[in-house]
Amino acid sequence: MPSVGDTKIEFGRAWIYLQPTGQGPGTWRLTGDDNVVNPNQNTSEFLFTATMASGNIAQVGSLLYLTSTGQAALADASSLSTARIAGAATTTATGGTTVTYTSSLPITSLSASAVVDGSPANLTPGTLYYLSSTTPGNYTTTPDTTTAGSVLIQAGVALDTNEMNIEISAPLVI
């Protein structure tokens, strides 16, 4: 069992073991020094593709889940079935077209006004962002922690005003 503060390099990325609340299980998280992929690494290894489900429109950074048929759809925290984030879109896509997404690479050139609840002009560096329960595919800084059945799931942390490091936590049903 790792101890708080232990570090490791895995998949060419730096990780640190943390226990945020001081109680319960800890978790491995990317370190703050790990916001770029190793220059010798092929980033295509961290990109995946799927067909967007009908009626869905993904922006760069939109949070996606995979349907039972393997199509990508906009994730939302209103239920566990739609809150299992597969990753964030790295391309724009509409229903029936191919979307590229990642769960391991930072999303650069993210338009906060397009994918964050409240349409802020910019991300706030260092702030944790969660899956929205009100707008499918969006992030929020104020997750719903009171509605029975909603899901609390961290999706990322802002590295800069337009760059999000994707960090998907395990879902917690309220």
Short mmCIF file of N, CA and C in Angstrom, two decimals:
data_model
loop_
_atom_site.label_atom_id
_atom_site.label_comp_id
_atom_site.label_asym_id
_atom_site.label_seq_id
_atom_site.Cartn_x
_atom_site.Cartn_y
_atom_site.Cartn_z
N MET A 1 0.85 -1.17 0.00
CA MET A 1 0.00 0.00 0.00
C MET A 1 0.90 1.24 0.00
N PRO A 2 0.65 2.18 -0.93
CA PRO A 2 1.47 3.38 -0.96
C PRO A 2 1.17 4.30 0.22
N SER A 3 2.14 5.16 0.52
CA SER A 3 1.97 6.15 1.58
C SER A 3 1.75 7.52 0.96
N VAL A 4 1.09 8.41 1.68
CA VAL A 4 0.86 9.76 1.21
C VAL A 4 2.20 10.41 0.88
N GLY A 5 2.29 10.99 -0.32
CA GLY A 5 3.52 11.64 -0.76
C GLY A 5 4.40 10.78 -1.65
N ASP A 6 4.10 9.46 -1.72
CA ASP A 6 4.87 8.60 -2.62
C ASP A 6 4.69 9.07 -4.06
N THR A 7 5.73 8.95 -4.86
CA THR A 7 5.65 9.33 -6.27
C THR A 7 6.04 8.14 -7.13
N LYS A 8 5.62 8.21 -8.41
CA LYS A 8 5.98 7.17 -9.36
C LYS A 8 5.86 7.74 -10.76
N ILE A 9 6.55 7.11 -11.68
CA ILE A 9 6.43 7.45 -13.10
C ILE A 9 5.75 6.25 -13.75
N GLU A 10 4.61 6.51 -14.39
CA GLU A 10 3.88 5.45 -15.08
C GLU A 10 3.32 6.01 -16.37
N PHE A 11 3.46 5.26 -17.44
CA PHE A 11 3.03 5.70 -18.76
C PHE A 11 3.72 7.01 -19.15
N GLY A 12 4.95 7.19 -18.65
CA GLY A 12 5.72 8.38 -18.97
C GLY A 12 5.22 9.63 -18.27
N ARG A 13 4.38 9.49 -17.25
CA ARG A 13 3.82 10.64 -16.55
C ARG A 13 4.11 10.53 -15.06
N ALA A 14 4.24 11.68 -14.39
CA ALA A 14 4.57 11.71 -12.97
C ALA A 14 3.29 11.72 -12.12
N TRP A 15 3.24 10.84 -11.11
CA TRP A 15 2.07 10.70 -10.25
C TRP A 15 2.48 10.86 -8.79
N ILE A 16 1.56 11.34 -7.94
CA ILE A 16 1.79 11.44 -6.50
C ILE A 16 0.57 10.85 -5.79
N TYR A 17 0.82 10.16 -4.67
CA TYR A 17 -0.26 9.54 -3.91
C TYR A 17 -0.75 10.52 -2.85
N LEU A 18 -2.06 10.84 -2.88
CA LEU A 18 -2.65 11.80 -1.95
C LEU A 18 -3.85 11.19 -1.24
N GLN A 19 -4.14 11.74 -0.08
CA GLN A 19 -5.34 11.38 0.66
C GLN A 19 -5.99 12.68 1.09
N PRO A 20 -6.80 13.27 0.18
CA PRO A 20 -7.31 14.64 0.38
C PRO A 20 -8.00 14.92 1.70
N THR A 21 -8.80 14.03 2.19
CA THR A 21 -9.55 14.32 3.42
C THR A 21 -8.85 13.82 4.67
N GLY A 22 -7.78 13.06 4.51
CA GLY A 22 -7.10 12.50 5.66
C GLY A 22 -7.73 11.22 6.17
N GLN A 23 -8.89 10.86 5.59
CA GLN A 23 -9.59 9.65 5.98
C GLN A 23 -9.98 8.90 4.73
N GLY A 24 -10.21 7.63 4.85
CA GLY A 24 -10.65 6.84 3.71
C GLY A 24 -9.50 6.54 2.75
N PRO A 25 -9.84 6.01 1.59
CA PRO A 25 -8.79 5.61 0.65
C PRO A 25 -8.13 6.82 -0.03
N GLY A 26 -6.86 6.68 -0.33
CA GLY A 26 -6.14 7.71 -1.07
C GLY A 26 -6.25 7.45 -2.55
N THR A 27 -5.56 8.27 -3.34
CA THR A 27 -5.62 8.13 -4.78
C THR A 27 -4.33 8.65 -5.42
N TRP A 28 -3.99 8.09 -6.57
CA TRP A 28 -2.86 8.58 -7.35
C TRP A 28 -3.36 9.72 -8.23
N ARG A 29 -2.65 10.86 -8.23
CA ARG A 29 -3.01 12.00 -9.07
C ARG A 29 -1.78 12.47 -9.84
N LEU A 30 -2.02 13.06 -10.99
CA LEU A 30 -0.92 13.64 -11.75
C LEU A 30 -0.32 14.78 -10.95
N THR A 31 0.99 14.93 -11.02
CA THR A 31 1.62 16.03 -10.30
C THR A 31 1.44 17.32 -11.07
N GLY A 32 1.66 18.44 -10.41
CA GLY A 32 1.56 19.73 -11.06
C GLY A 32 2.62 19.93 -12.14
N ASP A 33 3.69 19.14 -12.09
CA ASP A 33 4.75 19.25 -13.09
C ASP A 33 4.46 18.40 -14.32
N ASP A 34 3.30 17.81 -14.37
CA ASP A 34 3.00 16.85 -15.43
C ASP A 34 1.89 17.34 -16.35
N ASN A 35 2.04 18.56 -16.86
CA ASN A 35 1.00 19.07 -17.74
C ASN A 35 1.37 18.97 -19.22
N VAL A 36 2.43 18.24 -19.53
CA VAL A 36 2.80 17.97 -20.91
C VAL A 36 3.21 16.51 -21.04
N VAL A 37 3.00 15.96 -22.21
CA VAL A 37 3.41 14.59 -22.48
C VAL A 37 4.90 14.61 -22.81
N ASN A 38 5.60 13.57 -22.42
CA ASN A 38 7.02 13.43 -22.72
C ASN A 38 7.25 13.66 -24.21
N PRO A 39 8.24 14.48 -24.59
CA PRO A 39 8.46 14.79 -26.01
C PRO A 39 8.72 13.55 -26.87
N ASN A 40 9.19 12.47 -26.26
CA ASN A 40 9.47 11.25 -27.02
C ASN A 40 8.25 10.34 -27.14
N GLN A 41 7.14 10.77 -26.54
CA GLN A 41 5.93 9.96 -26.54
C GLN A 41 5.02 10.34 -27.70
N ASN A 42 4.38 9.36 -28.28
CA ASN A 42 3.43 9.59 -29.36
C ASN A 42 2.07 9.89 -28.73
N THR A 43 1.61 11.15 -28.85
CA THR A 43 0.36 11.53 -28.20
C THR A 43 -0.85 10.79 -28.74
N SER A 44 -0.74 10.23 -29.94
CA SER A 44 -1.88 9.49 -30.49
C SER A 44 -2.23 8.28 -29.63
N GLU A 45 -1.31 7.82 -28.80
CA GLU A 45 -1.59 6.70 -27.90
C GLU A 45 -2.63 7.08 -26.85
N PHE A 46 -2.84 8.38 -26.64
CA PHE A 46 -3.76 8.86 -25.62
C PHE A 46 -5.06 9.40 -26.20
N LEU A 47 -5.25 9.24 -27.51
CA LEU A 47 -6.46 9.73 -28.18
C LEU A 47 -7.33 8.56 -28.64
N PHE A 48 -8.62 8.71 -28.51
CA PHE A 48 -9.58 7.68 -28.89
C PHE A 48 -10.65 8.32 -29.78
N THR A 49 -11.34 7.50 -30.55
CA THR A 49 -12.41 8.03 -31.40
C THR A 49 -13.69 7.23 -31.19
N ALA A 50 -14.79 7.90 -31.45
CA ALA A 50 -16.11 7.26 -31.40
C ALA A 50 -17.04 8.09 -32.27
N THR A 51 -18.15 7.50 -32.65
CA THR A 51 -19.18 8.23 -33.38
C THR A 51 -20.07 8.93 -32.37
N MET A 52 -20.33 10.21 -32.60
CA MET A 52 -21.22 10.96 -31.71
C MET A 52 -22.65 10.45 -31.88
N ALA A 53 -23.33 10.27 -30.78
CA ALA A 53 -24.73 9.84 -30.80
C ALA A 53 -25.60 10.96 -31.39
N SER A 54 -26.66 10.57 -32.03
CA SER A 54 -27.59 11.51 -32.65
C SER A 54 -28.07 12.53 -31.62
N GLY A 55 -28.15 13.80 -32.05
CA GLY A 55 -28.64 14.85 -31.17
C GLY A 55 -27.60 15.46 -30.26
N ASN A 56 -26.36 14.97 -30.30
CA ASN A 56 -25.30 15.48 -29.44
C ASN A 56 -24.34 16.34 -30.26
N ILE A 57 -23.88 17.43 -29.67
CA ILE A 57 -22.89 18.31 -30.29
C ILE A 57 -21.78 18.53 -29.28
N ALA A 58 -20.57 18.11 -29.62
CA ALA A 58 -19.42 18.25 -28.73
C ALA A 58 -18.56 19.44 -29.16
N GLN A 59 -18.16 20.23 -28.18
CA GLN A 59 -17.17 21.30 -28.36
C GLN A 59 -15.84 20.76 -27.86
N VAL A 60 -14.73 21.42 -28.20
CA VAL A 60 -13.44 21.02 -27.65
C VAL A 60 -13.54 21.16 -26.13
N GLY A 61 -13.29 20.09 -25.42
CA GLY A 61 -13.37 20.06 -23.96
C GLY A 61 -14.64 19.44 -23.42
N SER A 62 -15.68 19.27 -24.25
CA SER A 62 -16.92 18.66 -23.76
C SER A 62 -16.65 17.30 -23.15
N LEU A 63 -17.31 17.02 -22.03
CA LEU A 63 -17.14 15.74 -21.35
C LEU A 63 -18.08 14.71 -21.97
N LEU A 64 -17.53 13.53 -22.25
CA LEU A 64 -18.28 12.49 -22.97
C LEU A 64 -18.35 11.20 -22.18
N TYR A 65 -19.41 10.46 -22.40
CA TYR A 65 -19.51 9.08 -21.91
C TYR A 65 -19.81 8.22 -23.12
N LEU A 66 -19.63 6.91 -22.99
CA LEU A 66 -19.93 5.99 -24.08
C LEU A 66 -21.25 5.28 -23.79
N THR A 67 -22.14 5.29 -24.77
CA THR A 67 -23.43 4.63 -24.63
C THR A 67 -23.25 3.12 -24.71
N SER A 68 -24.30 2.38 -24.47
CA SER A 68 -24.23 0.91 -24.54
C SER A 68 -23.91 0.41 -25.94
N THR A 69 -24.11 1.26 -26.95
CA THR A 69 -23.79 0.87 -28.33
C THR A 69 -22.40 1.36 -28.75
N GLY A 70 -21.66 1.99 -27.81
CA GLY A 70 -20.30 2.44 -28.10
C GLY A 70 -20.21 3.82 -28.72
N GLN A 71 -21.33 4.53 -28.79
CA GLN A 71 -21.30 5.89 -29.32
C GLN A 71 -20.98 6.86 -28.19
N ALA A 72 -20.38 8.00 -28.56
CA ALA A 72 -20.08 9.05 -27.58
C ALA A 72 -21.31 9.94 -27.43
N ALA A 73 -21.58 10.34 -26.20
CA ALA A 73 -22.67 11.27 -25.91
C ALA A 73 -22.19 12.23 -24.82
N LEU A 74 -22.86 13.36 -24.71
CA LEU A 74 -22.49 14.35 -23.70
C LEU A 74 -22.83 13.81 -22.31
N ALA A 75 -21.83 13.78 -21.44
CA ALA A 75 -22.02 13.27 -20.08
C ALA A 75 -22.74 14.30 -19.22
N ASP A 76 -23.48 13.82 -18.23
CA ASP A 76 -24.05 14.73 -17.23
C ASP A 76 -24.19 13.98 -15.92
N ALA A 77 -24.17 14.75 -14.84
CA ALA A 77 -24.14 14.18 -13.50
C ALA A 77 -25.52 13.92 -12.91
N SER A 78 -26.56 13.88 -13.74
CA SER A 78 -27.90 13.65 -13.21
C SER A 78 -28.17 12.19 -12.89
N SER A 79 -27.37 11.27 -13.47
CA SER A 79 -27.52 9.84 -13.16
C SER A 79 -26.19 9.14 -13.38
N LEU A 80 -26.03 8.01 -12.74
CA LEU A 80 -24.78 7.26 -12.86
C LEU A 80 -24.54 6.78 -14.28
N SER A 81 -25.59 6.42 -14.99
CA SER A 81 -25.42 5.89 -16.35
C SER A 81 -24.85 6.93 -17.32
N THR A 82 -25.11 8.22 -17.09
CA THR A 82 -24.60 9.26 -17.99
C THR A 82 -23.39 9.99 -17.40
N ALA A 83 -22.97 9.60 -16.21
CA ALA A 83 -21.87 10.30 -15.54
C ALA A 83 -20.54 9.55 -15.62
N ARG A 84 -20.51 8.41 -16.25
CA ARG A 84 -19.25 7.66 -16.36
C ARG A 84 -18.42 8.25 -17.51
N ILE A 85 -17.66 9.29 -17.17
CA ILE A 85 -16.90 10.05 -18.17
C ILE A 85 -15.83 9.17 -18.82
N ALA A 86 -15.87 9.11 -20.16
CA ALA A 86 -14.83 8.40 -20.91
C ALA A 86 -13.67 9.33 -21.23
N GLY A 87 -13.95 10.63 -21.32
CA GLY A 87 -12.91 11.60 -21.60
C GLY A 87 -13.51 12.92 -22.06
N ALA A 88 -12.62 13.80 -22.50
CA ALA A 88 -13.02 15.12 -22.99
C ALA A 88 -12.71 15.21 -24.48
N ALA A 89 -13.60 15.82 -25.22
CA ALA A 89 -13.44 15.96 -26.67
C ALA A 89 -12.23 16.83 -27.00
N THR A 90 -11.44 16.39 -27.96
CA THR A 90 -10.32 17.20 -28.45
C THR A 90 -10.66 17.80 -29.81
N THR A 91 -11.83 17.43 -30.34
CA THR A 91 -12.33 17.97 -31.60
C THR A 91 -13.81 18.29 -31.43
N THR A 92 -14.35 19.09 -32.32
CA THR A 92 -15.79 19.32 -32.31
C THR A 92 -16.45 18.23 -33.15
N ALA A 93 -17.67 17.91 -32.82
CA ALA A 93 -18.38 16.86 -33.57
C ALA A 93 -19.87 16.99 -33.35
N THR A 94 -20.64 16.55 -34.33
CA THR A 94 -22.10 16.51 -34.23
C THR A 94 -22.55 15.06 -34.36
N GLY A 95 -23.82 14.80 -34.08
CA GLY A 95 -24.36 13.45 -34.17
C GLY A 95 -24.03 12.79 -35.50
N GLY A 96 -23.51 11.57 -35.44
CA GLY A 96 -23.19 10.80 -36.64
C GLY A 96 -21.78 11.02 -37.16
N THR A 97 -21.05 12.01 -36.62
CA THR A 97 -19.66 12.24 -37.05
C THR A 97 -18.70 11.70 -36.00
N THR A 98 -17.44 11.62 -36.35
CA THR A 98 -16.43 11.08 -35.45
C THR A 98 -15.88 12.16 -34.53
N VAL A 99 -15.82 11.84 -33.25
CA VAL A 99 -15.21 12.73 -32.27
C VAL A 99 -13.95 12.06 -31.74
N THR A 100 -12.92 12.86 -31.52
CA THR A 100 -11.69 12.38 -30.88
C THR A 100 -11.73 12.87 -29.44
N TYR A 101 -11.34 12.01 -28.50
CA TYR A 101 -11.37 12.39 -27.09
C TYR A 101 -10.19 11.78 -26.35
N THR A 102 -9.90 12.31 -25.17
CA THR A 102 -8.81 11.82 -24.34
C THR A 102 -9.22 11.82 -22.88
N SER A 103 -8.60 10.95 -22.11
CA SER A 103 -8.78 10.97 -20.67
C SER A 103 -7.45 11.20 -19.98
N SER A 104 -6.40 11.47 -20.78
CA SER A 104 -5.05 11.58 -20.23
C SER A 104 -4.28 12.83 -20.62
N LEU A 105 -4.70 13.52 -21.66
CA LEU A 105 -3.96 14.69 -22.12
C LEU A 105 -4.64 15.97 -21.67
N PRO A 106 -3.88 17.02 -21.42
CA PRO A 106 -4.51 18.31 -21.14
C PRO A 106 -5.24 18.81 -22.40
N ILE A 107 -6.35 19.48 -22.20
CA ILE A 107 -7.10 20.08 -23.30
C ILE A 107 -6.67 21.55 -23.38
N THR A 108 -6.04 21.91 -24.48
CA THR A 108 -5.59 23.29 -24.66
C THR A 108 -6.58 24.03 -25.55
N SER A 109 -6.53 25.31 -25.52
CA SER A 109 -7.44 26.16 -26.31
C SER A 109 -8.90 25.86 -25.99
N LEU A 110 -9.17 25.56 -24.75
CA LEU A 110 -10.54 25.29 -24.31
C LEU A 110 -11.27 26.62 -24.12
N SER A 111 -12.44 26.74 -24.66
CA SER A 111 -13.27 27.94 -24.49
C SER A 111 -14.18 27.73 -23.29
N ALA A 112 -13.82 28.34 -22.18
CA ALA A 112 -14.60 28.18 -20.96
C ALA A 112 -16.06 28.59 -21.17
N SER A 113 -16.29 29.62 -21.95
CA SER A 113 -17.67 30.08 -22.15
C SER A 113 -18.52 29.03 -22.85
N ALA A 114 -17.90 28.11 -23.58
CA ALA A 114 -18.64 27.08 -24.31
C ALA A 114 -18.87 25.82 -23.49
N VAL A 115 -18.01 25.52 -22.51
CA VAL A 115 -18.10 24.23 -21.82
C VAL A 115 -18.13 24.30 -20.30
N VAL A 116 -18.27 25.49 -19.73
CA VAL A 116 -18.36 25.62 -18.27
C VAL A 116 -19.68 26.31 -17.94
N ASP A 117 -20.40 25.74 -16.98
CA ASP A 117 -21.66 26.35 -16.54
C ASP A 117 -21.43 27.81 -16.14
N GLY A 118 -22.35 28.68 -16.53
CA GLY A 118 -22.23 30.10 -16.24
C GLY A 118 -21.49 30.87 -17.31
N SER A 119 -20.91 30.16 -18.29
CA SER A 119 -20.19 30.77 -19.42
C SER A 119 -19.14 31.79 -19.00
N PRO A 120 -18.22 31.43 -18.09
CA PRO A 120 -17.17 32.39 -17.73
C PRO A 120 -16.24 32.64 -18.91
N ALA A 121 -15.59 33.79 -18.92
CA ALA A 121 -14.66 34.13 -20.01
C ALA A 121 -13.45 33.21 -19.99
N ASN A 122 -13.01 32.81 -18.80
CA ASN A 122 -11.80 31.98 -18.67
C ASN A 122 -11.95 30.95 -17.56
N LEU A 123 -11.08 29.95 -17.59
CA LEU A 123 -10.96 29.01 -16.48
C LEU A 123 -10.18 29.72 -15.38
N THR A 124 -10.31 29.24 -14.15
CA THR A 124 -9.54 29.77 -13.03
C THR A 124 -8.43 28.77 -12.71
N PRO A 125 -7.16 29.12 -13.01
CA PRO A 125 -6.06 28.19 -12.78
C PRO A 125 -6.05 27.65 -11.34
N GLY A 126 -5.83 26.35 -11.22
CA GLY A 126 -5.78 25.69 -9.92
C GLY A 126 -7.12 25.25 -9.39
N THR A 127 -8.20 25.62 -10.05
CA THR A 127 -9.55 25.27 -9.60
C THR A 127 -9.95 23.89 -10.08
N LEU A 128 -10.60 23.13 -9.20
CA LEU A 128 -11.14 21.83 -9.57
C LEU A 128 -12.46 22.03 -10.29
N TYR A 129 -12.69 21.26 -11.35
CA TYR A 129 -13.92 21.32 -12.12
C TYR A 129 -14.59 19.95 -12.09
N TYR A 130 -15.91 19.95 -11.99
CA TYR A 130 -16.72 18.75 -11.86
C TYR A 130 -17.67 18.63 -13.05
N LEU A 131 -18.22 17.45 -13.24
CA LEU A 131 -19.22 17.23 -14.28
C LEU A 131 -20.51 17.93 -13.87
N SER A 132 -21.07 18.69 -14.78
CA SER A 132 -22.31 19.42 -14.54
C SER A 132 -23.52 18.47 -14.53
N SER A 133 -24.48 18.76 -13.66
CA SER A 133 -25.73 18.00 -13.66
C SER A 133 -26.82 18.78 -14.40
N THR A 134 -26.53 20.01 -14.79
CA THR A 134 -27.54 20.84 -15.46
C THR A 134 -27.32 20.98 -16.95
N THR A 135 -26.07 21.00 -17.41
CA THR A 135 -25.79 21.16 -18.84
C THR A 135 -24.93 20.00 -19.32
N PRO A 136 -25.49 19.08 -20.11
CA PRO A 136 -24.71 17.93 -20.59
C PRO A 136 -23.42 18.34 -21.29
N GLY A 137 -22.34 17.65 -20.93
CA GLY A 137 -21.02 17.90 -21.52
C GLY A 137 -20.23 18.97 -20.83
N ASN A 138 -20.86 19.74 -19.93
CA ASN A 138 -20.19 20.87 -19.29
C ASN A 138 -19.51 20.52 -17.98
N TYR A 139 -18.61 21.43 -17.59
CA TYR A 139 -17.95 21.42 -16.29
C TYR A 139 -18.69 22.41 -15.39
N THR A 140 -18.50 22.26 -14.09
CA THR A 140 -19.00 23.21 -13.11
C THR A 140 -18.03 23.28 -11.95
N THR A 141 -18.00 24.41 -11.28
CA THR A 141 -17.19 24.52 -10.06
C THR A 141 -18.07 24.33 -8.83
N THR A 142 -19.39 24.23 -9.04
CA THR A 142 -20.33 24.04 -7.93
C THR A 142 -21.21 22.82 -8.22
N PRO A 143 -20.67 21.62 -7.97
CA PRO A 143 -21.45 20.42 -8.26
C PRO A 143 -22.66 20.28 -7.34
N ASP A 144 -23.67 19.56 -7.84
CA ASP A 144 -24.88 19.29 -7.06
C ASP A 144 -24.57 18.22 -6.02
N THR A 145 -24.57 18.61 -4.77
CA THR A 145 -24.29 17.66 -3.69
C THR A 145 -25.51 17.45 -2.79
N THR A 146 -26.67 17.89 -3.26
CA THR A 146 -27.87 17.77 -2.43
C THR A 146 -28.99 16.95 -3.05
N THR A 147 -29.03 16.82 -4.36
CA THR A 147 -30.12 16.09 -5.02
C THR A 147 -29.85 14.59 -4.99
N ALA A 148 -30.77 13.84 -4.41
CA ALA A 148 -30.62 12.39 -4.35
C ALA A 148 -30.53 11.83 -5.77
N GLY A 149 -29.55 10.96 -6.00
CA GLY A 149 -29.37 10.33 -7.30
C GLY A 149 -28.40 11.05 -8.21
N SER A 150 -28.07 12.32 -7.88
CA SER A 150 -27.07 13.01 -8.70
C SER A 150 -25.69 12.43 -8.40
N VAL A 151 -24.75 12.70 -9.30
CA VAL A 151 -23.43 12.08 -9.19
C VAL A 151 -22.37 13.16 -9.04
N LEU A 152 -21.51 13.02 -8.06
CA LEU A 152 -20.38 13.91 -7.86
C LEU A 152 -19.17 13.24 -8.50
N ILE A 153 -18.60 13.91 -9.51
CA ILE A 153 -17.44 13.34 -10.18
C ILE A 153 -16.53 14.48 -10.66
N GLN A 154 -15.31 14.48 -10.14
CA GLN A 154 -14.34 15.48 -10.57
C GLN A 154 -13.90 15.14 -11.98
N ALA A 155 -13.80 16.16 -12.84
CA ALA A 155 -13.43 15.93 -14.24
C ALA A 155 -12.08 16.51 -14.59
N GLY A 156 -11.64 17.54 -13.88
CA GLY A 156 -10.35 18.13 -14.22
C GLY A 156 -9.95 19.26 -13.30
N VAL A 157 -8.76 19.78 -13.56
CA VAL A 157 -8.24 20.94 -12.84
C VAL A 157 -7.68 21.90 -13.88
N ALA A 158 -7.99 23.18 -13.74
CA ALA A 158 -7.52 24.18 -14.70
C ALA A 158 -6.03 24.43 -14.50
N LEU A 159 -5.28 24.33 -15.59
CA LEU A 159 -3.85 24.60 -15.56
C LEU A 159 -3.57 26.06 -15.91
N ASP A 160 -4.44 26.62 -16.72
CA ASP A 160 -4.30 28.00 -17.18
C ASP A 160 -5.71 28.52 -17.50
N THR A 161 -5.82 29.72 -18.00
CA THR A 161 -7.13 30.30 -18.28
C THR A 161 -7.86 29.60 -19.41
N ASN A 162 -7.15 28.81 -20.22
CA ASN A 162 -7.79 28.08 -21.33
C ASN A 162 -7.27 26.66 -21.47
N GLU A 163 -6.70 26.10 -20.40
CA GLU A 163 -6.15 24.74 -20.45
C GLU A 163 -6.62 23.93 -19.24
N MET A 164 -7.20 22.77 -19.54
CA MET A 164 -7.76 21.89 -18.51
C MET A 164 -7.00 20.57 -18.50
N ASN A 165 -6.49 20.18 -17.33
CA ASN A 165 -5.89 18.88 -17.16
C ASN A 165 -7.02 17.91 -16.81
N ILE A 166 -7.25 16.92 -17.64
CA ILE A 166 -8.34 15.98 -17.40
C ILE A 166 -7.93 15.03 -16.27
N GLU A 167 -8.70 15.05 -15.19
CA GLU A 167 -8.49 14.19 -14.03
C GLU A 167 -9.86 13.68 -13.61
N ILE A 168 -10.19 12.48 -14.06
CA ILE A 168 -11.52 11.92 -13.80
C ILE A 168 -11.49 11.07 -12.54
N SER A 169 -12.30 11.43 -11.57
CA SER A 169 -12.36 10.67 -10.31
C SER A 169 -13.44 9.60 -10.43
N ALA A 170 -13.48 8.74 -9.41
CA ALA A 170 -14.54 7.74 -9.34
C ALA A 170 -15.84 8.46 -9.00
N PRO A 171 -16.96 8.04 -9.60
CA PRO A 171 -18.23 8.71 -9.31
C PRO A 171 -18.74 8.39 -7.91
N LEU A 172 -19.40 9.37 -7.30
CA LEU A 172 -20.03 9.21 -6.00
C LEU A 172 -21.49 9.60 -6.15
N VAL A 173 -22.40 8.63 -5.96
CA VAL A 173 -23.82 8.91 -6.09
C VAL A 173 -24.34 9.52 -4.79
N ILE A 174 -25.02 10.64 -4.91
CA ILE A 174 -25.55 11.35 -3.73
C ILE A 174 -26.83 10.68 -3.26
#
